[in-house]
Coordinates of C-alpha atoms in Angstrom, one line a residue:
K1 CA 119.9 51.1 -92.8
D2 CA 123.2 51.2 -92.2
K3 CA 124.8 49.0 -89.8
V4 CA 128.2 48.6 -88.2
I5 CA 129.8 45.3 -88.5
T6 CA 133.2 45.8 -87.4
Q7 CA 134.5 46.7 -83.6
C8 CA 138.0 47.6 -82.5
P9 CA 138.2 46.5 -79.1
G10 CA 141.9 47.4 -78.9
Q11 CA 145.2 45.6 -78.0
G12 CA 145.2 44.3 -81.6
A13 CA 142.0 43.2 -82.3
L14 CA 139.2 43.6 -84.7
W15 CA 135.9 41.9 -84.3
V16 CA 133.6 41.5 -87.6
D17 CA 129.6 41.0 -87.2
N18 CA 128.8 37.9 -88.7
S19 CA 125.3 37.3 -87.3
S20 CA 123.4 38.5 -90.5
S21 CA 124.7 35.3 -91.7
G22 CA 123.5 33.2 -88.4
G23 CA 127.3 33.0 -86.9
R24 CA 128.8 34.7 -84.1
P25 CA 131.3 37.6 -84.2
K26 CA 134.7 36.6 -85.7
Q27 CA 137.6 37.6 -84.0
F28 CA 141.1 38.8 -86.2
T29 CA 144.1 39.6 -84.2
F30 CA 147.2 41.7 -85.6
D31 CA 150.5 43.0 -84.2
G32 CA 150.4 46.4 -86.0
V33 CA 149.0 48.7 -88.6
F34 CA 150.9 51.3 -90.8
G35 CA 149.1 54.0 -92.3
A36 CA 149.5 55.6 -96.1
E37 CA 152.0 58.0 -94.6
T38 CA 154.5 55.3 -93.3
T39 CA 157.9 55.7 -94.8
Q40 CA 159.8 52.4 -96.3
Y41 CA 162.3 53.2 -93.7
L42 CA 159.7 53.4 -90.7
M43 CA 158.4 49.9 -92.0
F44 CA 161.4 48.3 -92.1
E45 CA 162.5 49.5 -88.6
N46 CA 159.0 48.8 -87.1
C47 CA 157.3 45.8 -88.9
G48 CA 159.6 42.8 -87.1
I49 CA 161.8 41.9 -90.2
T50 CA 165.2 42.7 -88.2
K51 CA 164.1 40.3 -85.6
L52 CA 163.8 37.7 -88.3
L53 CA 166.8 38.5 -90.0
D54 CA 168.8 38.3 -86.8
M55 CA 167.0 34.9 -86.3
A56 CA 168.2 33.8 -89.7
L57 CA 171.7 34.9 -88.9
D58 CA 171.5 32.5 -85.9
G59 CA 170.5 29.9 -88.1
Y60 CA 166.7 29.6 -87.9
A61 CA 164.8 29.3 -91.6
C62 CA 162.6 32.7 -91.6
T63 CA 159.9 33.8 -93.7
A64 CA 158.4 37.4 -94.2
F65 CA 154.8 37.1 -95.7
A66 CA 153.0 39.8 -97.2
F67 CA 149.2 39.3 -97.3
G68 CA 146.5 41.7 -98.4
Q69 CA 144.0 42.6 -100.9
T70 CA 145.1 43.2 -104.5
G71 CA 146.3 46.9 -104.9
S72 CA 146.9 47.2 -101.0
G73 CA 150.6 48.1 -101.2
K74 CA 152.3 44.5 -100.8
T75 CA 154.7 44.7 -103.8
H76 CA 155.5 48.5 -103.2
T77 CA 156.3 47.6 -99.4
I78 CA 158.2 44.5 -100.5
T79 CA 160.3 46.0 -103.6
G80 CA 159.9 49.7 -103.5
P81 CA 158.2 51.3 -106.2
M82 CA 158.8 49.4 -109.8
T83 CA 160.3 52.7 -111.4
M84 CA 163.3 51.7 -109.1
F85 CA 164.1 49.3 -111.7
E86 CA 164.0 51.1 -114.7
D87 CA 167.6 51.6 -116.4
D88 CA 167.3 55.3 -116.5
S89 CA 165.9 55.8 -113.3
Q90 CA 167.4 57.5 -110.2
Q91 CA 167.9 55.1 -107.5
D92 CA 166.1 57.0 -104.3
A93 CA 167.5 55.0 -101.1
E94 CA 164.6 56.5 -99.5
L95 CA 162.1 54.5 -101.5
Q96 CA 163.8 51.0 -101.3
G97 CA 161.6 48.3 -100.1
L98 CA 161.8 45.3 -97.5
I99 CA 164.0 43.3 -99.8
Q100 CA 166.7 45.6 -100.5
R101 CA 166.7 46.9 -96.9
A102 CA 166.9 43.2 -95.7
F103 CA 170.0 42.5 -97.9
L104 CA 171.5 45.9 -96.7
Y105 CA 171.0 44.7 -93.2
L106 CA 172.1 41.1 -93.6
F107 CA 175.5 41.7 -95.2
D108 CA 175.9 44.6 -92.5
N109 CA 175.5 42.1 -89.8
I110 CA 177.7 39.5 -91.4
G111 CA 180.4 41.9 -91.6
Q112 CA 180.2 42.9 -87.9
R113 CA 179.9 39.0 -86.9
K114 CA 182.8 37.9 -89.2
R115 CA 185.0 40.7 -87.4
R116 CA 184.1 39.2 -83.9
D117 CA 184.4 35.6 -85.4
P118 CA 186.4 35.2 -88.4
S119 CA 185.9 31.5 -88.8
T120 CA 182.0 31.5 -89.2
V121 CA 181.0 30.7 -92.7
Y122 CA 177.6 32.0 -93.4
T123 CA 175.4 30.8 -96.4
L124 CA 172.4 32.9 -97.6
R125 CA 169.3 31.3 -99.7
A126 CA 166.5 33.3 -100.3
T127 CA 163.4 33.0 -102.4
Y128 CA 160.9 35.7 -103.6
L129 CA 157.4 33.9 -104.3
E130 CA 154.1 35.3 -105.3
I131 CA 151.0 33.1 -104.3
Y132 CA 148.3 34.2 -106.1
N133 CA 145.0 32.4 -106.7
E134 CA 146.5 29.4 -105.5
Q135 CA 149.5 29.7 -108.0
V136 CA 153.2 29.8 -106.9
K137 CA 155.3 31.6 -109.1
D138 CA 159.2 32.4 -108.7
L139 CA 160.0 36.0 -109.0
L140 CA 163.7 35.7 -108.9
N141 CA 163.6 33.4 -112.0
P142 CA 161.0 35.3 -114.3
A143 CA 161.9 32.7 -116.9
E144 CA 160.2 29.9 -115.4
R145 CA 156.8 30.3 -116.4
S146 CA 155.3 27.2 -114.6
N147 CA 153.6 27.0 -111.6
L148 CA 155.6 25.9 -108.8
P149 CA 154.8 23.0 -106.2
V150 CA 156.0 24.3 -102.4
R151 CA 157.2 21.3 -100.5
W152 CA 159.3 21.1 -96.9
N153 CA 161.0 18.5 -95.2
K154 CA 163.1 18.0 -92.2
E155 CA 166.2 16.9 -94.2
Q156 CA 166.1 19.4 -97.1
G157 CA 164.1 22.4 -95.7
F158 CA 162.1 24.1 -98.3
Y159 CA 162.5 22.7 -102.1

């Protein structure tokens, strides 16, 4: 007999019935859900990354983290379709992922801020890492085949 094991009580919560293994229901929370029909533009405008980018421009260290099941669309959301990177591909701006849109947003906002205060100096650092099966790979340096350790300290930040 089928049994419902999830409940969606609303307000960004999901409960998973764990009683068959002797446990109490587990509660998970989330900020939003985007359907398959969501465009790259709507994702960028509504996922909260612009707030992170504004905070980064104000001097905070920020991280955008995509988490999900294999095949759920993380890479597509972050980069756009892989065909965008083929030499003979027509570059459709509507298909740009979060990375491309984030850099456009950053440079546009830096330009606006520089017009208001030309003396401010901005330094941008970016990493694009994949964590899969507890292995960390640097996707901006595909020649580096070894797995990377990820460390942080107060003086150096992430390194």
